[in-house]
mmCIF file with all atom_site columns, C-alpha atoms in Angstrom:
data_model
loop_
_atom_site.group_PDB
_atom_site.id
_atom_site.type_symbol
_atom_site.label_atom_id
_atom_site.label_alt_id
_atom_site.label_comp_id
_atom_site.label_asym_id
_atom_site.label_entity_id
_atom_site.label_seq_id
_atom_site.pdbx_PDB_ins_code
_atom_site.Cartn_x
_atom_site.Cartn_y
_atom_site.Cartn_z
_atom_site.occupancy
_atom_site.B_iso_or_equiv
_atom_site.pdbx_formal_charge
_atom_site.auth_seq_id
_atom_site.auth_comp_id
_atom_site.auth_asym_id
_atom_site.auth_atom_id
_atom_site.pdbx_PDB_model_num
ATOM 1   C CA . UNK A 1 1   ? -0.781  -128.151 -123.877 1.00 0.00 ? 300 UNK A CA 1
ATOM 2   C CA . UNK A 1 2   ? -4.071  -127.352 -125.389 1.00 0.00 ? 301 UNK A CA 1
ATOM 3   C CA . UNK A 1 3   ? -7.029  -125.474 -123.427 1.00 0.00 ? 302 UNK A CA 1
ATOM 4   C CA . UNK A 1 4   ? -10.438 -124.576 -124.694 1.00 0.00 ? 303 UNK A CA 1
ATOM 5   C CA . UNK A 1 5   ? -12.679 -121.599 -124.402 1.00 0.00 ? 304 UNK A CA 1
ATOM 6   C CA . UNK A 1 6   ? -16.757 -122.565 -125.108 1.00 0.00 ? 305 UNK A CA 1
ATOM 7   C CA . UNK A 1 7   ? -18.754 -119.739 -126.806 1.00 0.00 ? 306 UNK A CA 1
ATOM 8   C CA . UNK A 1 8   ? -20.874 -118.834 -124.097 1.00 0.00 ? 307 UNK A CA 1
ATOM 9   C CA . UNK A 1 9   ? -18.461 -118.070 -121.416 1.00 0.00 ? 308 UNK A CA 1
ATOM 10  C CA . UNK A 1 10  ? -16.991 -115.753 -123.878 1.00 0.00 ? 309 UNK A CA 1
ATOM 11  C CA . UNK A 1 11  ? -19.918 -113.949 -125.195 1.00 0.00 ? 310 UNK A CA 1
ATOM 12  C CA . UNK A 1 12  ? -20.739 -113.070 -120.959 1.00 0.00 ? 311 UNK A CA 1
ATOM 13  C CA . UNK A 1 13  ? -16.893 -112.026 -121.108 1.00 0.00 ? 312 UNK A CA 1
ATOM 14  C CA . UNK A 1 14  ? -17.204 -110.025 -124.372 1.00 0.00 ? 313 UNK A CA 1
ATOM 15  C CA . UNK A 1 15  ? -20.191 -108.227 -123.264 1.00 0.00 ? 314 UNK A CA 1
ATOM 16  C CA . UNK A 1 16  ? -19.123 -107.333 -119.751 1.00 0.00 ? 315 UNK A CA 1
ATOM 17  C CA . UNK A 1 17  ? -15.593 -105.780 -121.441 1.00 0.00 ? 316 UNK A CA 1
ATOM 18  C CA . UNK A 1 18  ? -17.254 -103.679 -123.981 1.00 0.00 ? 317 UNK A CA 1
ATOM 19  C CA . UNK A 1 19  ? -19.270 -102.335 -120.913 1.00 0.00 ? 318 UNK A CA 1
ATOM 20  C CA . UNK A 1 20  ? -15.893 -101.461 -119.087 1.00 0.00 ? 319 UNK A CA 1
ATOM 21  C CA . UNK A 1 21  ? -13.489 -100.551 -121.660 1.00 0.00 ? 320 UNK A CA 1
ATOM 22  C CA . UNK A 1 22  ? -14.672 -97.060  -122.271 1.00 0.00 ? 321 UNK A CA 1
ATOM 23  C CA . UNK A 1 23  ? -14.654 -96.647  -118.261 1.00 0.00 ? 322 UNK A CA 1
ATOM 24  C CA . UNK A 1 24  ? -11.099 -97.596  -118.255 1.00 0.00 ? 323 UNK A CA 1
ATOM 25  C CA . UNK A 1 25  ? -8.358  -100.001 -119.306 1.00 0.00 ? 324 UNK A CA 1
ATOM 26  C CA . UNK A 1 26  ? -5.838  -101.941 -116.708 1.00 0.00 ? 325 UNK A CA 1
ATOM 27  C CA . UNK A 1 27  ? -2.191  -102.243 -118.431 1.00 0.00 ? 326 UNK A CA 1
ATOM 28  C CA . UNK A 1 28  ? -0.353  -105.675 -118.269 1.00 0.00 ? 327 UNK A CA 1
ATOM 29  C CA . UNK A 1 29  ? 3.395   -105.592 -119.314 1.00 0.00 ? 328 UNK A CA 1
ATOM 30  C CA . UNK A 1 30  ? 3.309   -102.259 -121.031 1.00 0.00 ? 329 UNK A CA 1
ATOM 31  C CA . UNK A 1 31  ? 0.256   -103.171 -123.055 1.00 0.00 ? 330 UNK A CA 1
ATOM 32  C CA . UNK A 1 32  ? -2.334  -100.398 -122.483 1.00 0.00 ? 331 UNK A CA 1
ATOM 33  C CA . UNK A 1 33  ? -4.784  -101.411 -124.976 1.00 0.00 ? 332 UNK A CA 1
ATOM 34  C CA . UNK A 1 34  ? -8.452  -102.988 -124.607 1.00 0.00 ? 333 UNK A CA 1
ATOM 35  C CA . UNK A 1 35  ? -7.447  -106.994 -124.359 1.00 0.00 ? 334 UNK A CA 1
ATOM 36  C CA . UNK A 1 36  ? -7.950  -110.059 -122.606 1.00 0.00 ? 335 UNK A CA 1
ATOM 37  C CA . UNK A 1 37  ? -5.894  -111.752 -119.644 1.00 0.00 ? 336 UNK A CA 1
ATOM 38  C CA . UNK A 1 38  ? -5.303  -115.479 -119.556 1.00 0.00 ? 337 UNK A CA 1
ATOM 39  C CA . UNK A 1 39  ? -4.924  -115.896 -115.983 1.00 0.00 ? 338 UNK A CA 1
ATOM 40  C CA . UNK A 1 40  ? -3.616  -119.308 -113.895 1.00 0.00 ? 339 UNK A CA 1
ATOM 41  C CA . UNK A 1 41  ? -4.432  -118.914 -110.797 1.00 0.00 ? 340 UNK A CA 1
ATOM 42  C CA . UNK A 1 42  ? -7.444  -120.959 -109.044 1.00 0.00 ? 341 UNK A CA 1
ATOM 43  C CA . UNK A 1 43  ? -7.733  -122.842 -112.379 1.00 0.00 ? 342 UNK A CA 1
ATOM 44  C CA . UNK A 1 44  ? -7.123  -121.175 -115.576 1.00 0.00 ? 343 UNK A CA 1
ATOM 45  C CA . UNK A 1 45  ? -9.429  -118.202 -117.172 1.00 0.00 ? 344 UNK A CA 1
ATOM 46  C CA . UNK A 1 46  ? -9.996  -115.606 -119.464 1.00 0.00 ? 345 UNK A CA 1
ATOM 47  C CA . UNK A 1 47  ? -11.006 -112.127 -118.084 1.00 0.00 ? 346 UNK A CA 1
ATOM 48  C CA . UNK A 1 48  ? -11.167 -108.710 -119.429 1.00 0.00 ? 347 UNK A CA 1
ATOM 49  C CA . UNK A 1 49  ? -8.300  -105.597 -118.764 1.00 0.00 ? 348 UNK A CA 1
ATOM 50  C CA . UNK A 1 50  ? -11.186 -103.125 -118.797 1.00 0.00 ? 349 UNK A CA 1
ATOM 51  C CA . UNK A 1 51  ? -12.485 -101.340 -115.608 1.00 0.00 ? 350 UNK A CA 1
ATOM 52  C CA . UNK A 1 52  ? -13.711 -103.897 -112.501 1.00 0.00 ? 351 UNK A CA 1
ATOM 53  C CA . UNK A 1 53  ? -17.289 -103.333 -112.615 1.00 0.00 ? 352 UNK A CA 1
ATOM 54  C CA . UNK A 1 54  ? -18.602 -103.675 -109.227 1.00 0.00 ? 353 UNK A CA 1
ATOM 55  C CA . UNK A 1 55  ? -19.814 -106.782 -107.529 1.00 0.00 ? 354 UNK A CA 1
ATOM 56  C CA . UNK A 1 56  ? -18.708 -109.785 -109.379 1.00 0.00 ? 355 UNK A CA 1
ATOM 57  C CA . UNK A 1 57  ? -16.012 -110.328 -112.541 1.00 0.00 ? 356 UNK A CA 1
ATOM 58  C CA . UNK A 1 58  ? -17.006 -112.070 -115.169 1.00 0.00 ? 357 UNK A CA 1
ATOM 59  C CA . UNK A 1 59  ? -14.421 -114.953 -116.024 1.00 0.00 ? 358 UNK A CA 1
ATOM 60  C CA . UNK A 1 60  ? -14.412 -117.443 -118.835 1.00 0.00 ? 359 UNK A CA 1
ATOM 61  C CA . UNK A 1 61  ? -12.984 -120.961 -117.365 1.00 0.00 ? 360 UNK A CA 1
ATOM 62  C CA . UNK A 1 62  ? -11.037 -123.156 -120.010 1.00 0.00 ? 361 UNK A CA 1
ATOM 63  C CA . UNK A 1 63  ? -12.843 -126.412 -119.945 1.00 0.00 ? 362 UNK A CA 1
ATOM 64  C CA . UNK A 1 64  ? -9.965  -127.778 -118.773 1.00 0.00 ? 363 UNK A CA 1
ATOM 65  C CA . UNK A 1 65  ? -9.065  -126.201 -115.553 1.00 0.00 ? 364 UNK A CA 1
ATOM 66  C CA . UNK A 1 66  ? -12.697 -124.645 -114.488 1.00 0.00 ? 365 UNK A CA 1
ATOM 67  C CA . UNK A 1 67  ? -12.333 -125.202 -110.545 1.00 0.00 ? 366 UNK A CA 1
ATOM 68  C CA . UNK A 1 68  ? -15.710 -126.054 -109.713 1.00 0.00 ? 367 UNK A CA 1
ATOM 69  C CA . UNK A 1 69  ? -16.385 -128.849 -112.836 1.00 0.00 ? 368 UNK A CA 1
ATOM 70  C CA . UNK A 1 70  ? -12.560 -130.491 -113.344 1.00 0.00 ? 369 UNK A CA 1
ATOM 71  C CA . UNK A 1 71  ? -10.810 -132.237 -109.986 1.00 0.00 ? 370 UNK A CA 1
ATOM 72  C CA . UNK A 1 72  ? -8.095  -129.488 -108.018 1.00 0.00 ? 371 UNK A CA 1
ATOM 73  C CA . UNK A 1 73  ? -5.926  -132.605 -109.018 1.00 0.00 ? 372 UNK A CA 1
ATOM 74  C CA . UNK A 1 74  ? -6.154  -132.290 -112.824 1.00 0.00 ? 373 UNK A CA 1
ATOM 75  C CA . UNK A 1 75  ? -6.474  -128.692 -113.464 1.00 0.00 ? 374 UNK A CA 1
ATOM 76  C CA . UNK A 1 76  ? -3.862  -128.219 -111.086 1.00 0.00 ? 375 UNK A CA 1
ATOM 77  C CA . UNK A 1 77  ? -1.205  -130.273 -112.920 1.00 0.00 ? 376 UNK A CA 1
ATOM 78  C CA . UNK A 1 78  ? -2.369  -128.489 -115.997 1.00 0.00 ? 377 UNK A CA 1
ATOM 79  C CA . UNK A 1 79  ? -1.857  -124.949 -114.474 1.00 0.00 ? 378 UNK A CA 1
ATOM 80  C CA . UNK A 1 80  ? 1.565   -125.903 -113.419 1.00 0.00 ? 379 UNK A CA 1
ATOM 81  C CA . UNK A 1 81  ? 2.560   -127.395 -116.583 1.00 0.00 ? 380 UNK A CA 1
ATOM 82  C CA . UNK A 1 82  ? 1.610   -123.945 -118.305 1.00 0.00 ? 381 UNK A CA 1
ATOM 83  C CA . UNK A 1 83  ? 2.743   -121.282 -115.720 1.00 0.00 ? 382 UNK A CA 1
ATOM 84  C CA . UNK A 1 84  ? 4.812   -123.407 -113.471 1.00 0.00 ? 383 UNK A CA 1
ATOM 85  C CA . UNK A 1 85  ? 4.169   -122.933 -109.724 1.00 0.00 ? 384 UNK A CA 1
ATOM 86  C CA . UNK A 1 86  ? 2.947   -119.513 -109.698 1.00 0.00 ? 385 UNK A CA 1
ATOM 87  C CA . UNK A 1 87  ? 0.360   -117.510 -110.757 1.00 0.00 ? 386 UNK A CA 1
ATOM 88  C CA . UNK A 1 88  ? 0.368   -116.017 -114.129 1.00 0.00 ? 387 UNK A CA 1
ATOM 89  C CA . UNK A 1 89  ? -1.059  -114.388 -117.274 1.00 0.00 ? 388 UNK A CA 1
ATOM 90  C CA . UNK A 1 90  ? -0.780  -113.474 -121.083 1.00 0.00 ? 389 UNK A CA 1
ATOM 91  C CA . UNK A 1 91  ? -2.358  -111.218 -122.696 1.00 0.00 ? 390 UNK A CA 1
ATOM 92  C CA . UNK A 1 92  ? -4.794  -111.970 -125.316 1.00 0.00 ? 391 UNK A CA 1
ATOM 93  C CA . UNK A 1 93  ? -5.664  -109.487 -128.421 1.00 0.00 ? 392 UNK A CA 1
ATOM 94  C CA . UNK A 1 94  ? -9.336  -108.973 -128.103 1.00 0.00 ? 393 UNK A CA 1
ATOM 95  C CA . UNK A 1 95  ? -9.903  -109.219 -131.669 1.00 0.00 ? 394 UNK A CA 1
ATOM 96  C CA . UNK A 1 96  ? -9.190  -112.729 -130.901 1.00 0.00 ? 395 UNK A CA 1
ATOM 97  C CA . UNK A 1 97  ? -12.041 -113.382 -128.620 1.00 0.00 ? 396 UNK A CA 1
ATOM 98  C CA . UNK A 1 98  ? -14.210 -110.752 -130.767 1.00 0.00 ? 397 UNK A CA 1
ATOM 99  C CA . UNK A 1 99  ? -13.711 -112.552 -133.445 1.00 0.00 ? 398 UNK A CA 1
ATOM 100 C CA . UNK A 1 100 ? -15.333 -116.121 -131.411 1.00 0.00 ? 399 UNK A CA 1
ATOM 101 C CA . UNK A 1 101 ? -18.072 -114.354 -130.411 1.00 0.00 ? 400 UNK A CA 1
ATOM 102 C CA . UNK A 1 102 ? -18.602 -112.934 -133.712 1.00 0.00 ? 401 UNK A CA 1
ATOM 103 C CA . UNK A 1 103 ? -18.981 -116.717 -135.352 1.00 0.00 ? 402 UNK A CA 1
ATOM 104 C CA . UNK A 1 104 ? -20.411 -118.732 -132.187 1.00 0.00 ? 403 UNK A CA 1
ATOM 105 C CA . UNK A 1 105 ? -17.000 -120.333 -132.254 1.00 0.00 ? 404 UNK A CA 1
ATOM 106 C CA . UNK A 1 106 ? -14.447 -121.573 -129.422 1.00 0.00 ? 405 UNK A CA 1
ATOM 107 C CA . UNK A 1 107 ? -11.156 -120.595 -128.750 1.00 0.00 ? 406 UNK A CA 1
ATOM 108 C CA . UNK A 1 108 ? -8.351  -122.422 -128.192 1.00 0.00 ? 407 UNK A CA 1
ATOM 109 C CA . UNK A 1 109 ? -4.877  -121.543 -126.601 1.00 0.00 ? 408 UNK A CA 1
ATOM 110 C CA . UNK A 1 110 ? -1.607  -123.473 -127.196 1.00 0.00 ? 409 UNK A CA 1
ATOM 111 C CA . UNK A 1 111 ? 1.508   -123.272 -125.346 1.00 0.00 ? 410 UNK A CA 1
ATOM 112 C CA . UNK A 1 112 ? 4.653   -123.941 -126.313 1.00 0.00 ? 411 UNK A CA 1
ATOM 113 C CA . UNK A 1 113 ? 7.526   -123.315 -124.151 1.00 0.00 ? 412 UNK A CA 1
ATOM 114 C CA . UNK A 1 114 ? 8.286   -119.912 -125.597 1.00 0.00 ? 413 UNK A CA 1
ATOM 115 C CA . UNK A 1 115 ? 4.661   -118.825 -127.452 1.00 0.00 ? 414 UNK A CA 1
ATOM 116 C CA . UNK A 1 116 ? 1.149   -119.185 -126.811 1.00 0.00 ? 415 UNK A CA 1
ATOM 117 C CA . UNK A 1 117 ? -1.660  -119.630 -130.537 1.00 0.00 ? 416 UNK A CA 1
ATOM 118 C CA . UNK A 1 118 ? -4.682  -118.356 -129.887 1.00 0.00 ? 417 UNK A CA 1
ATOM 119 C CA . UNK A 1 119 ? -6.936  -120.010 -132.420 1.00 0.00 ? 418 UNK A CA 1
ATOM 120 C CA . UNK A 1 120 ? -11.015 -119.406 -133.219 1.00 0.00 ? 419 UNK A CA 1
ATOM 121 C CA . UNK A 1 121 ? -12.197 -122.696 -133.769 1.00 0.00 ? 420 UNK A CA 1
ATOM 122 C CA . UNK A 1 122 ? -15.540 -123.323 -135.620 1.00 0.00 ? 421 UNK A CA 1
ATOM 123 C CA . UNK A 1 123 ? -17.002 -126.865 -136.260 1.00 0.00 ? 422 UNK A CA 1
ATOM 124 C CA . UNK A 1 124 ? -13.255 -128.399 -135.052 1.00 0.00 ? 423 UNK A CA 1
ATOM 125 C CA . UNK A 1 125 ? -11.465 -126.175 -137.818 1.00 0.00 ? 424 UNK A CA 1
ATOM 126 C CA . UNK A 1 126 ? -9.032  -123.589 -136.674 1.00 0.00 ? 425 UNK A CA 1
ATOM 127 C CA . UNK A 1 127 ? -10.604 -120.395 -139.105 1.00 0.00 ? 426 UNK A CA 1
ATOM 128 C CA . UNK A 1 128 ? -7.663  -117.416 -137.463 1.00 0.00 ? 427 UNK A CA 1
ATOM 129 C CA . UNK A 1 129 ? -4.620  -117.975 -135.529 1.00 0.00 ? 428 UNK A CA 1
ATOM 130 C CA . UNK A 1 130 ? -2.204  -115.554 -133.998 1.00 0.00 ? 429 UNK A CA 1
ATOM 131 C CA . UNK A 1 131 ? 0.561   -116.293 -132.624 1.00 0.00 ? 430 UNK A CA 1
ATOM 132 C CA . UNK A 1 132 ? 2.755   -114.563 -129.725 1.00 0.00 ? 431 UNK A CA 1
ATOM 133 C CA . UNK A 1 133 ? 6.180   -115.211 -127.628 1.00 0.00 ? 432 UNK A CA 1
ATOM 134 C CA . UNK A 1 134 ? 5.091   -115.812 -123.923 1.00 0.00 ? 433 UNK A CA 1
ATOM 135 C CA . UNK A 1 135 ? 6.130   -112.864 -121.745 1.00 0.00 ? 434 UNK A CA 1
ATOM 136 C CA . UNK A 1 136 ? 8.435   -113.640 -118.598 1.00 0.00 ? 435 UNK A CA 1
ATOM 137 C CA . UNK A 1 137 ? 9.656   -111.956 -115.629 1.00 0.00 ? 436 UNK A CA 1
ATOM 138 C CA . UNK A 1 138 ? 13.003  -111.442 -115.233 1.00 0.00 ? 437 UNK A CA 1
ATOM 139 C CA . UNK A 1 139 ? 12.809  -113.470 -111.319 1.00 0.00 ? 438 UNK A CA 1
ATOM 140 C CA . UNK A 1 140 ? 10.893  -115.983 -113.524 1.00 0.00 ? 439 UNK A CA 1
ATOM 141 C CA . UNK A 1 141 ? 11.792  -119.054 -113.171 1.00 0.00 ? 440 UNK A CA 1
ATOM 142 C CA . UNK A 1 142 ? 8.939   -121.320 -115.114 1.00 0.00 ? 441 UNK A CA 1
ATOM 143 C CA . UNK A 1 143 ? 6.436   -119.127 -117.108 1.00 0.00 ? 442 UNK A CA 1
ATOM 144 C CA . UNK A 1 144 ? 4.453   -117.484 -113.629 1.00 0.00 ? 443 UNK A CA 1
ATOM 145 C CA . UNK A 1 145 ? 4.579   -114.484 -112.704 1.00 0.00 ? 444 UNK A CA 1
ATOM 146 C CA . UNK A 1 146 ? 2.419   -112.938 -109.425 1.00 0.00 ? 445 UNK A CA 1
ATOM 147 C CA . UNK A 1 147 ? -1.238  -111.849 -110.488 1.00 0.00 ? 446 UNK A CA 1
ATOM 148 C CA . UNK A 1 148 ? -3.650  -110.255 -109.276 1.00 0.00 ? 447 UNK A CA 1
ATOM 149 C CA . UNK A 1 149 ? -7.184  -109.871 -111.191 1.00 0.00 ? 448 UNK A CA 1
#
């Protein structure tokens, strides 16, 4: 299962976490560094472990399960097929994104059963991949976990 990140919602994402990072950075799964969450939830999106700035969060949709453009129907299946009925996340490396913004590239993710590539895509070539085992709760029973952004 393949999902896509577009440029632009990244750059907004990029620049709202380098505004919050030095305020303060939210740990996932033991991981207290600056990074990225890929969240399924009400569709699938990226958002940033730095400090909530008030009002609104920024969030990067994957083209593929962006609630308001894609049919509950299809992103839906999608989500379940990643994280199973739950919610969940993994945690993306923000040199990852950094990296996208960086070139005015794309990012895609790809899920395996056990791992996840993240992979900055320019012109439809993959230029950096990194890949990492998906992280599961022990009372996990698909790849979900409860989340809360």
């Amino acid at each position: 299962m393949k999902l896509t990140f577009p440029h632009a919602r990244l750059k907004a994402l990029w620049n709202e976490a380098v505004r919050q990072w030095p305020v303060a950075v939210r740990a996932m799964n033991g991981r207290d560094s600056p990074g990225f969450w890929l969240v399924g939830g009400q569709g699938i999106y990226l958002v940033h472990n730095g400090a909530r700035p008030r009002g609104s969060v920024t969030l990067a949709y994957a083209n593929e399960c962006d609630p308001i453009k894609v049919p509950v129907q299809s992103w839906l299946g999608i989500k379940r097929a990643i994280f199973g009925d739950n919610d969940g996340r993994e945690f993306v490396d923000l040199v990852m994104i950094g990296t996208a913004v960086d070139a005015g590239a794309d990012v895609e993710v790809t899920f395996e059963p056990d791992t996840m590539t993240v992979a900055v895509v320019e012109k439809g070539t993959a230029s950096i991949r990194l890949q990492s085992p998906r992280i599961r709760d022990k009372n996990d029973t698909a790849s979900g976990r409860s989340c809360r952004v």
